[in-house]
């Protein structure tokens, strides 16, 4: 079995792949202070709860928070006797090219999404990922990552409104019944929801125009279903896109003889 770990700025997700499907997906908050032993206690408790006794033979990690990687490495070594494959490190091979400005460091999550998107949908795609930031990853016809766009995440924008404007409350993102709000909460929810619908449509359209040929738009991340169900902005929605990419990267390294 393969343990795929996706560490984002807000949450860290552990998924167990048995070679054909994901047996379980476990989620915890991202905290760089968490030790390898604490990870194991959490892991052991939840896998027992799910009735799983995973025989982990490989570990692959994607992390946008460098400080947590050390303890995840120790966790893999101490409890599974494995050296994890870490996306973005020189020893981790990618099945796609990265064509950006020299010296530019591309986030591991964006590389993983590129690999997964190309494997599932082919080339000429835009992957829109709703995370702490809302990112647009542009994948060329041959699967190469050729750049993208970074915008504030939905929840980050809501938090900024609440923190910067004393009269504005903290609200949750939801589909508004009407565009014109008749109270403060409804006004904020409409502004965020329809504002992000416009952001997705406009940025995607400009990317496609600049790219010069038709492209497929793929949505992923926690809030993508909300937007897709009420204002379809994607050609496809992929729930486990990042985990699929981690599995493909691990498989590629095994095929290349990279331990």
PDB file of C-alpha atoms in Angstrom:
ATOM      1  CA  UNK A   1       0.000   0.000   0.000  1.00  0.00           C
ATOM      2  CA  UNK A   2       1.031   3.586  -0.652  1.00  0.00           C
ATOM      3  CA  UNK A   3       0.576   6.458   1.802  1.00  0.00           C
ATOM      4  CA  UNK A   4       0.110   9.734  -0.067  1.00  0.00           C
ATOM      5  CA  UNK A   5       0.427  12.893   2.060  1.00  0.00           C
ATOM      6  CA  UNK A   6      -0.649  16.322   0.860  1.00  0.00           C
ATOM      7  CA  UNK A   7       0.370  19.056   3.291  1.00  0.00           C
ATOM      8  CA  UNK A   8      -1.248  22.429   2.599  1.00  0.00           C
ATOM      9  CA  UNK A   9      -1.170  25.688   4.503  1.00  0.00           C
ATOM     10  CA  UNK A  10      -4.410  24.856   6.334  1.00  0.00           C
ATOM     11  CA  UNK A  11      -4.875  21.067   6.302  1.00  0.00           C
ATOM     12  CA  UNK A  12      -2.757  17.956   5.835  1.00  0.00           C
ATOM     13  CA  UNK A  13      -4.403  14.998   4.111  1.00  0.00           C
ATOM     14  CA  UNK A  14      -3.272  11.355   4.353  1.00  0.00           C
ATOM     15  CA  UNK A  15      -4.691   8.911   1.782  1.00  0.00           C
ATOM     16  CA  UNK A  16      -4.101   5.151   1.669  1.00  0.00           C
ATOM     17  CA  UNK A  17      -3.849   3.698  -1.859  1.00  0.00           C
ATOM     18  CA  UNK A  18      -4.119  -0.074  -2.221  1.00  0.00           C
ATOM     19  CA  UNK A  19      -3.089  -0.196  -5.870  1.00  0.00           C
ATOM     20  CA  UNK A  20      -6.611   0.180  -7.242  1.00  0.00           C
ATOM     21  CA  UNK A  21      -8.457   2.619  -5.008  1.00  0.00           C
ATOM     22  CA  UNK A  22      -8.141   4.858  -1.960  1.00  0.00           C
ATOM     23  CA  UNK A  23      -9.108   2.903   1.149  1.00  0.00           C
ATOM     24  CA  UNK A  24      -9.368   5.950   3.404  1.00  0.00           C
ATOM     25  CA  UNK A  25      -8.601   9.649   3.458  1.00  0.00           C
ATOM     26  CA  UNK A  26      -7.679  11.210   6.804  1.00  0.00           C
ATOM     27  CA  UNK A  27      -7.434  14.952   7.424  1.00  0.00           C
ATOM     28  CA  UNK A  28      -5.752  16.993  10.164  1.00  0.00           C
ATOM     29  CA  UNK A  29      -4.787  20.617  10.641  1.00  0.00           C
ATOM     30  CA  UNK A  30      -1.298  21.617   9.488  1.00  0.00           C
ATOM     31  CA  UNK A  31       0.940  22.384  12.462  1.00  0.00           C
ATOM     32  CA  UNK A  32       4.707  22.491  12.091  1.00  0.00           C
ATOM     33  CA  UNK A  33       5.144  21.748  15.818  1.00  0.00           C
ATOM     34  CA  UNK A  34       3.501  18.315  15.492  1.00  0.00           C
ATOM     35  CA  UNK A  35       6.050  15.569  16.098  1.00  0.00           C
ATOM     36  CA  UNK A  36       6.400  12.233  14.329  1.00  0.00           C
ATOM     37  CA  UNK A  37       5.057  10.485  17.434  1.00  0.00           C
ATOM     38  CA  UNK A  38       1.991  12.717  17.510  1.00  0.00           C
ATOM     39  CA  UNK A  39       1.355  11.957  13.842  1.00  0.00           C
ATOM     40  CA  UNK A  40       1.490   8.240  14.609  1.00  0.00           C
ATOM     41  CA  UNK A  41      -0.916   8.400  17.568  1.00  0.00           C
ATOM     42  CA  UNK A  42      -3.406  10.286  15.370  1.00  0.00           C
ATOM     43  CA  UNK A  43      -2.800   7.900  12.449  1.00  0.00           C
ATOM     44  CA  UNK A  44      -3.121   4.733  14.550  1.00  0.00           C
ATOM     45  CA  UNK A  45      -6.327   5.942  16.210  1.00  0.00           C
ATOM     46  CA  UNK A  46      -8.081   6.783  12.935  1.00  0.00           C
ATOM     47  CA  UNK A  47      -6.973   3.732  10.956  1.00  0.00           C
ATOM     48  CA  UNK A  48      -8.234   1.514  13.786  1.00  0.00           C
ATOM     49  CA  UNK A  49     -11.502   3.439  13.759  1.00  0.00           C
ATOM     50  CA  UNK A  50     -11.869   2.738  10.023  1.00  0.00           C
ATOM     51  CA  UNK A  51     -11.036  -0.931  10.578  1.00  0.00           C
ATOM     52  CA  UNK A  52      -7.880  -0.727   8.464  1.00  0.00           C
ATOM     53  CA  UNK A  53      -4.498  -2.281   9.186  1.00  0.00           C
ATOM     54  CA  UNK A  54      -2.488  -0.743   6.360  1.00  0.00           C
ATOM     55  CA  UNK A  55       0.717  -2.424   5.227  1.00  0.00           C
ATOM     56  CA  UNK A  56       2.498   0.693   3.979  1.00  0.00           C
ATOM     57  CA  UNK A  57       5.236  -0.042   1.413  1.00  0.00           C
ATOM     58  CA  UNK A  58       5.758   3.480   0.095  1.00  0.00           C
ATOM     59  CA  UNK A  59       5.260   7.106   1.168  1.00  0.00           C
ATOM     60  CA  UNK A  60       5.025  10.142  -1.107  1.00  0.00           C
ATOM     61  CA  UNK A  61       4.699  13.703   0.187  1.00  0.00           C
ATOM     62  CA  UNK A  62       3.719  17.032  -1.318  1.00  0.00           C
ATOM     63  CA  UNK A  63       4.087  19.983   1.055  1.00  0.00           C
ATOM     64  CA  UNK A  64       3.658  23.719   0.654  1.00  0.00           C
ATOM     65  CA  UNK A  65       4.886  24.134   4.253  1.00  0.00           C
ATOM     66  CA  UNK A  66       8.591  23.178   4.319  1.00  0.00           C
ATOM     67  CA  UNK A  67       8.834  23.082   8.120  1.00  0.00           C
ATOM     68  CA  UNK A  68       6.490  20.097   8.435  1.00  0.00           C
ATOM     69  CA  UNK A  69       8.415  17.888   6.006  1.00  0.00           C
ATOM     70  CA  UNK A  70      11.103  16.937   8.527  1.00  0.00           C
ATOM     71  CA  UNK A  71       8.635  15.444  11.022  1.00  0.00           C
ATOM     72  CA  UNK A  72       6.737  13.688   8.224  1.00  0.00           C
ATOM     73  CA  UNK A  73      10.045  12.156   7.091  1.00  0.00           C
ATOM     74  CA  UNK A  74      10.730  10.987  10.645  1.00  0.00           C
ATOM     75  CA  UNK A  75       7.171   9.605  10.870  1.00  0.00           C
ATOM     76  CA  UNK A  76       7.693   7.550   7.697  1.00  0.00           C
ATOM     77  CA  UNK A  77      11.106   6.292   8.771  1.00  0.00           C
ATOM     78  CA  UNK A  78      10.287   5.537  12.400  1.00  0.00           C
ATOM     79  CA  UNK A  79       6.950   3.808  11.944  1.00  0.00           C
ATOM     80  CA  UNK A  80       7.152   2.320   8.442  1.00  0.00           C
ATOM     81  CA  UNK A  81      10.901   2.005   7.935  1.00  0.00           C
ATOM     82  CA  UNK A  82      10.585   3.975   4.688  1.00  0.00           C
ATOM     83  CA  UNK A  83      12.299   6.919   3.079  1.00  0.00           C
ATOM     84  CA  UNK A  84       9.506   9.070   1.623  1.00  0.00           C
ATOM     85  CA  UNK A  85       9.535  10.529  -1.866  1.00  0.00           C
ATOM     86  CA  UNK A  86       9.124  14.305  -1.544  1.00  0.00           C
ATOM     87  CA  UNK A  87       7.791  16.213  -4.550  1.00  0.00           C
ATOM     88  CA  UNK A  88       9.971  19.186  -5.388  1.00  0.00           C
ATOM     89  CA  UNK A  89      13.196  17.620  -4.125  1.00  0.00           C
ATOM     90  CA  UNK A  90      15.883  16.864  -6.744  1.00  0.00           C
ATOM     91  CA  UNK A  91      15.604  13.112  -6.206  1.00  0.00           C
ATOM     92  CA  UNK A  92      11.873  13.121  -7.074  1.00  0.00           C
ATOM     93  CA  UNK A  93      11.413  12.646 -10.819  1.00  0.00           C
ATOM     94  CA  UNK A  94       8.404  14.109 -12.621  1.00  0.00           C
ATOM     95  CA  UNK A  95       6.729  12.638 -15.715  1.00  0.00           C
ATOM     96  CA  UNK A  96       6.195  16.168 -17.092  1.00  0.00           C
ATOM     97  CA  UNK A  97       8.418  19.137 -17.899  1.00  0.00           C
ATOM     98  CA  UNK A  98       8.353  22.428 -16.005  1.00  0.00           C
ATOM     99  CA  UNK A  99       8.801  25.397 -18.327  1.00  0.00           C
ATOM    100  CA  UNK A 100       8.962  28.600 -16.299  1.00  0.00           C
ATOM    101  CA  UNK A 101      11.472  31.414 -15.758  1.00  0.00           C
ATOM    102  CA  UNK A 102      14.927  30.262 -14.667  1.00  0.00           C
ATOM    103  CA  UNK A 103      15.265  30.166 -10.890  1.00  0.00           C
ATOM    104  CA  UNK A 104      11.503  30.026 -10.301  1.00  0.00           C
ATOM    105  CA  UNK A 105      10.408  27.504  -7.673  1.00  0.00           C
ATOM    106  CA  UNK A 106       6.994  26.040  -8.450  1.00  0.00           C
ATOM    107  CA  UNK A 107       4.890  24.863  -5.527  1.00  0.00           C
ATOM    108  CA  UNK A 108       4.814  21.060  -5.182  1.00  0.00           C
ATOM    109  CA  UNK A 109       1.009  21.069  -5.073  1.00  0.00           C
ATOM    110  CA  UNK A 110       0.899  22.754  -8.479  1.00  0.00           C
ATOM    111  CA  UNK A 111       3.271  20.192  -9.968  1.00  0.00           C
ATOM    112  CA  UNK A 112       1.193  17.347  -8.554  1.00  0.00           C
ATOM    113  CA  UNK A 113      -2.019  18.843  -9.961  1.00  0.00           C
ATOM    114  CA  UNK A 114      -0.326  19.205 -13.346  1.00  0.00           C
ATOM    115  CA  UNK A 115       0.645  15.532 -13.413  1.00  0.00           C
ATOM    116  CA  UNK A 116      -2.842  14.431 -12.355  1.00  0.00           C
ATOM    117  CA  UNK A 117      -4.650  16.777 -14.708  1.00  0.00           C
ATOM    118  CA  UNK A 118      -2.629  15.655 -17.722  1.00  0.00           C
ATOM    119  CA  UNK A 119      -3.091  11.981 -16.848  1.00  0.00           C
ATOM    120  CA  UNK A 120      -6.874  12.333 -16.489  1.00  0.00           C
ATOM    121  CA  UNK A 121      -7.765  14.946 -19.086  1.00  0.00           C
ATOM    122  CA  UNK A 122      -4.821  15.252 -21.478  1.00  0.00           C
ATOM    123  CA  UNK A 123      -3.058  18.467 -22.431  1.00  0.00           C
ATOM    124  CA  UNK A 124      -4.186  22.056 -22.849  1.00  0.00           C
ATOM    125  CA  UNK A 125      -5.904  22.295 -19.475  1.00  0.00           C
ATOM    126  CA  UNK A 126      -6.340  24.820 -16.681  1.00  0.00           C
ATOM    127  CA  UNK A 127      -6.464  23.399 -13.157  1.00  0.00           C
ATOM    128  CA  UNK A 128      -8.272  25.690 -10.712  1.00  0.00           C
ATOM    129  CA  UNK A 129      -7.521  24.679  -7.120  1.00  0.00           C
ATOM    130  CA  UNK A 130      -9.491  26.154  -4.207  1.00  0.00           C
ATOM    131  CA  UNK A 131      -7.050  26.093  -1.316  1.00  0.00           C
ATOM    132  CA  UNK A 132      -5.728  28.752   1.046  1.00  0.00           C
ATOM    133  CA  UNK A 133      -4.942  30.479  -2.243  1.00  0.00           C
ATOM    134  CA  UNK A 134      -6.964  30.045  -5.428  1.00  0.00           C
ATOM    135  CA  UNK A 135      -4.481  28.887  -8.058  1.00  0.00           C
ATOM    136  CA  UNK A 136      -4.734  28.443 -11.815  1.00  0.00           C
ATOM    137  CA  UNK A 137      -2.207  25.994 -13.271  1.00  0.00           C
ATOM    138  CA  UNK A 138      -1.707  25.979 -17.027  1.00  0.00           C
ATOM    139  CA  UNK A 139      -0.781  22.653 -18.634  1.00  0.00           C
ATOM    140  CA  UNK A 140       0.513  22.586 -22.210  1.00  0.00           C
ATOM    141  CA  UNK A 141      -0.461  20.047 -24.872  1.00  0.00           C
ATOM    142  CA  UNK A 142       2.444  17.751 -23.894  1.00  0.00           C
ATOM    143  CA  UNK A 143       1.644  17.905 -20.181  1.00  0.00           C
ATOM    144  CA  UNK A 144       4.272  20.474 -19.265  1.00  0.00           C
ATOM    145  CA  UNK A 145       3.586  23.017 -16.547  1.00  0.00           C
ATOM    146  CA  UNK A 146       3.970  26.426 -18.216  1.00  0.00           C
ATOM    147  CA  UNK A 147       2.832  28.856 -15.520  1.00  0.00           C
ATOM    148  CA  UNK A 148      -0.323  30.063 -13.907  1.00  0.00           C
ATOM    149  CA  UNK A 149      -2.076  32.553 -11.674  1.00  0.00           C
ATOM    150  CA  UNK A 150      -2.301  32.938  -7.889  1.00  0.00           C
ATOM    151  CA  UNK A 151      -5.257  34.763  -6.305  1.00  0.00           C
ATOM    152  CA  UNK A 152      -6.395  35.005  -2.665  1.00  0.00           C
ATOM    153  CA  UNK A 153      -8.400  32.041  -1.459  1.00  0.00           C
ATOM    154  CA  UNK A 154     -12.120  32.368  -0.767  1.00  0.00           C
ATOM    155  CA  UNK A 155     -11.848  31.941   3.007  1.00  0.00           C
ATOM    156  CA  UNK A 156      -8.795  34.191   3.100  1.00  0.00           C
ATOM    157  CA  UNK A 157     -10.810  36.937   1.401  1.00  0.00           C
ATOM    158  CA  UNK A 158     -13.666  36.514   3.873  1.00  0.00           C
ATOM    159  CA  UNK A 159     -11.257  36.648   6.794  1.00  0.00           C
ATOM    160  CA  UNK A 160      -9.592  39.773   5.393  1.00  0.00           C
ATOM    161  CA  UNK A 161     -12.979  41.529   5.129  1.00  0.00           C
ATOM    162  CA  UNK A 162     -13.779  40.629   8.719  1.00  0.00           C
ATOM    163  CA  UNK A 163     -10.358  41.650  10.064  1.00  0.00           C
ATOM    164  CA  UNK A 164      -9.966  44.900   8.130  1.00  0.00           C
ATOM    165  CA  UNK A 165     -13.498  46.284   8.432  1.00  0.00           C
ATOM    166  CA  UNK A 166     -14.716  46.607  12.016  1.00  0.00           C
ATOM    167  CA  UNK A 167     -18.398  46.595  11.060  1.00  0.00           C
ATOM    168  CA  UNK A 168     -18.243  43.443   8.925  1.00  0.00           C
ATOM    169  CA  UNK A 169     -18.855  40.088  10.653  1.00  0.00           C
ATOM    170  CA  UNK A 170     -17.225  36.757   9.941  1.00  0.00           C
ATOM    171  CA  UNK A 171     -19.444  34.807   7.509  1.00  0.00           C
ATOM    172  CA  UNK A 172     -19.325  31.416   5.832  1.00  0.00           C
ATOM    173  CA  UNK A 173     -19.278  31.101   2.062  1.00  0.00           C
ATOM    174  CA  UNK A 174     -22.551  29.854   0.625  1.00  0.00           C
ATOM    175  CA  UNK A 175     -24.682  30.249  -2.471  1.00  0.00           C
ATOM    176  CA  UNK A 176     -26.725  33.457  -2.084  1.00  0.00           C
ATOM    177  CA  UNK A 177     -30.432  33.353  -2.934  1.00  0.00           C
ATOM    178  CA  UNK A 178     -30.171  36.745  -4.598  1.00  0.00           C
ATOM    179  CA  UNK A 179     -27.346  38.842  -6.010  1.00  0.00           C
ATOM    180  CA  UNK A 180     -28.626  41.973  -4.251  1.00  0.00           C
ATOM    181  CA  UNK A 181     -28.195  41.449  -0.525  1.00  0.00           C
ATOM    182  CA  UNK A 182     -30.671  43.038   1.874  1.00  0.00           C
ATOM    183  CA  UNK A 183     -28.470  42.669   4.961  1.00  0.00           C
ATOM    184  CA  UNK A 184     -24.740  42.754   5.662  1.00  0.00           C
ATOM    185  CA  UNK A 185     -24.206  39.004   5.691  1.00  0.00           C
ATOM    186  CA  UNK A 186     -26.115  38.500   2.428  1.00  0.00           C
ATOM    187  CA  UNK A 187     -24.182  41.353   0.803  1.00  0.00           C
ATOM    188  CA  UNK A 188     -20.849  39.787   1.795  1.00  0.00           C
ATOM    189  CA  UNK A 189     -21.866  36.295   0.698  1.00  0.00           C
ATOM    190  CA  UNK A 190     -23.061  37.587  -2.667  1.00  0.00           C
ATOM    191  CA  UNK A 191     -19.890  39.598  -3.192  1.00  0.00           C
ATOM    192  CA  UNK A 192     -17.635  36.652  -2.431  1.00  0.00           C
ATOM    193  CA  UNK A 193     -19.608  34.014  -4.355  1.00  0.00           C
ATOM    194  CA  UNK A 194     -20.307  35.997  -7.514  1.00  0.00           C
ATOM    195  CA  UNK A 195     -16.971  37.747  -7.280  1.00  0.00           C
ATOM    196  CA  UNK A 196     -15.167  34.408  -7.450  1.00  0.00           C
ATOM    197  CA  UNK A 197     -17.429  33.165 -10.243  1.00  0.00           C
ATOM    198  CA  UNK A 198     -16.377  36.233 -12.208  1.00  0.00           C
ATOM    199  CA  UNK A 199     -12.726  35.755 -11.258  1.00  0.00           C
ATOM    200  CA  UNK A 200     -12.706  32.134 -12.435  1.00  0.00           C
ATOM    201  CA  UNK A 201     -14.476  32.883 -15.700  1.00  0.00           C
ATOM    202  CA  UNK A 202     -12.432  35.973 -16.564  1.00  0.00           C
ATOM    203  CA  UNK A 203      -9.003  34.565 -15.705  1.00  0.00           C
ATOM    204  CA  UNK A 204      -9.764  31.286 -17.488  1.00  0.00           C
ATOM    205  CA  UNK A 205     -10.956  33.164 -20.574  1.00  0.00           C
ATOM    206  CA  UNK A 206      -7.830  35.317 -20.653  1.00  0.00           C
ATOM    207  CA  UNK A 207      -5.563  32.283 -20.229  1.00  0.00           C
ATOM    208  CA  UNK A 208      -7.307  30.514 -23.121  1.00  0.00           C
ATOM    209  CA  UNK A 209      -7.043  33.623 -25.309  1.00  0.00           C
ATOM    210  CA  UNK A 210      -3.342  33.991 -24.522  1.00  0.00           C
ATOM    211  CA  UNK A 211      -2.698  30.276 -24.994  1.00  0.00           C
ATOM    212  CA  UNK A 212      -4.180  30.476 -28.461  1.00  0.00           C
ATOM    213  CA  UNK A 213      -6.202  27.257 -28.573  1.00  0.00           C
ATOM    214  CA  UNK A 214      -9.141  25.607 -26.771  1.00  0.00           C
ATOM    215  CA  UNK A 215      -8.516  24.454 -23.213  1.00  0.00           C
ATOM    216  CA  UNK A 216     -10.307  22.310 -20.650  1.00  0.00           C
ATOM    217  CA  UNK A 217     -10.937  23.859 -17.227  1.00  0.00           C
ATOM    218  CA  UNK A 218     -10.704  21.446 -14.273  1.00  0.00           C
ATOM    219  CA  UNK A 219     -11.785  22.391 -10.768  1.00  0.00           C
ATOM    220  CA  UNK A 220     -10.521  20.853  -7.543  1.00  0.00           C
ATOM    221  CA  UNK A 221     -10.316  21.713  -3.854  1.00  0.00           C
ATOM    222  CA  UNK A 222     -12.820  21.999  -1.039  1.00  0.00           C
ATOM    223  CA  UNK A 223     -15.059  24.766  -2.379  1.00  0.00           C
ATOM    224  CA  UNK A 224     -15.040  23.751  -6.035  1.00  0.00           C
ATOM    225  CA  UNK A 225     -18.302  21.701  -5.744  1.00  0.00           C
ATOM    226  CA  UNK A 226     -20.169  24.711  -4.327  1.00  0.00           C
ATOM    227  CA  UNK A 227     -19.321  26.847  -7.332  1.00  0.00           C
ATOM    228  CA  UNK A 228     -19.828  24.047  -9.833  1.00  0.00           C
ATOM    229  CA  UNK A 229     -23.275  23.118  -8.533  1.00  0.00           C
ATOM    230  CA  UNK A 230     -24.697  26.637  -8.606  1.00  0.00           C
ATOM    231  CA  UNK A 231     -22.752  28.427 -11.355  1.00  0.00           C
ATOM    232  CA  UNK A 232     -20.924  25.867 -13.535  1.00  0.00           C
ATOM    233  CA  UNK A 233     -17.483  27.275 -14.245  1.00  0.00           C
ATOM    234  CA  UNK A 234     -15.545  24.051 -14.896  1.00  0.00           C
ATOM    235  CA  UNK A 235     -15.603  21.456 -17.640  1.00  0.00           C
ATOM    236  CA  UNK A 236     -14.715  18.812 -15.054  1.00  0.00           C
ATOM    237  CA  UNK A 237     -14.538  18.534 -11.273  1.00  0.00           C
ATOM    238  CA  UNK A 238     -11.926  16.214  -9.738  1.00  0.00           C
ATOM    239  CA  UNK A 239     -12.249  15.572  -6.019  1.00  0.00           C
ATOM    240  CA  UNK A 240      -9.035  13.557  -5.477  1.00  0.00           C
ATOM    241  CA  UNK A 241      -6.892  15.289  -8.094  1.00  0.00           C
ATOM    242  CA  UNK A 242      -3.890  15.945  -5.858  1.00  0.00           C
ATOM    243  CA  UNK A 243      -3.883  12.427  -4.431  1.00  0.00           C
ATOM    244  CA  UNK A 244      -4.161  10.974  -7.942  1.00  0.00           C
ATOM    245  CA  UNK A 245      -1.115  13.032  -8.928  1.00  0.00           C
ATOM    246  CA  UNK A 246       0.887  11.783  -5.954  1.00  0.00           C
ATOM    247  CA  UNK A 247       0.092   8.184  -6.876  1.00  0.00           C
ATOM    248  CA  UNK A 248       1.171   8.780 -10.500  1.00  0.00           C
ATOM    249  CA  UNK A 249       4.421  10.451  -9.429  1.00  0.00           C
ATOM    250  CA  UNK A 250       5.250   7.572  -7.096  1.00  0.00           C
ATOM    251  CA  UNK A 251       4.486   5.054  -9.848  1.00  0.00           C
ATOM    252  CA  UNK A 252       6.675   6.969 -12.313  1.00  0.00           C
ATOM    253  CA  UNK A 253       9.637   6.990  -9.931  1.00  0.00           C
ATOM    254  CA  UNK A 254       9.279   3.240  -9.360  1.00  0.00           C
ATOM    255  CA  UNK A 255       9.194   2.662 -13.119  1.00  0.00           C
ATOM    256  CA  UNK A 256      12.367   4.733 -13.478  1.00  0.00           C
ATOM    257  CA  UNK A 257      14.112   2.642 -10.828  1.00  0.00           C
ATOM    258  CA  UNK A 258      14.176   5.536  -8.382  1.00  0.00           C
ATOM    259  CA  UNK A 259      13.932   4.029  -4.868  1.00  0.00           C
TER     260      UNK A 259
END
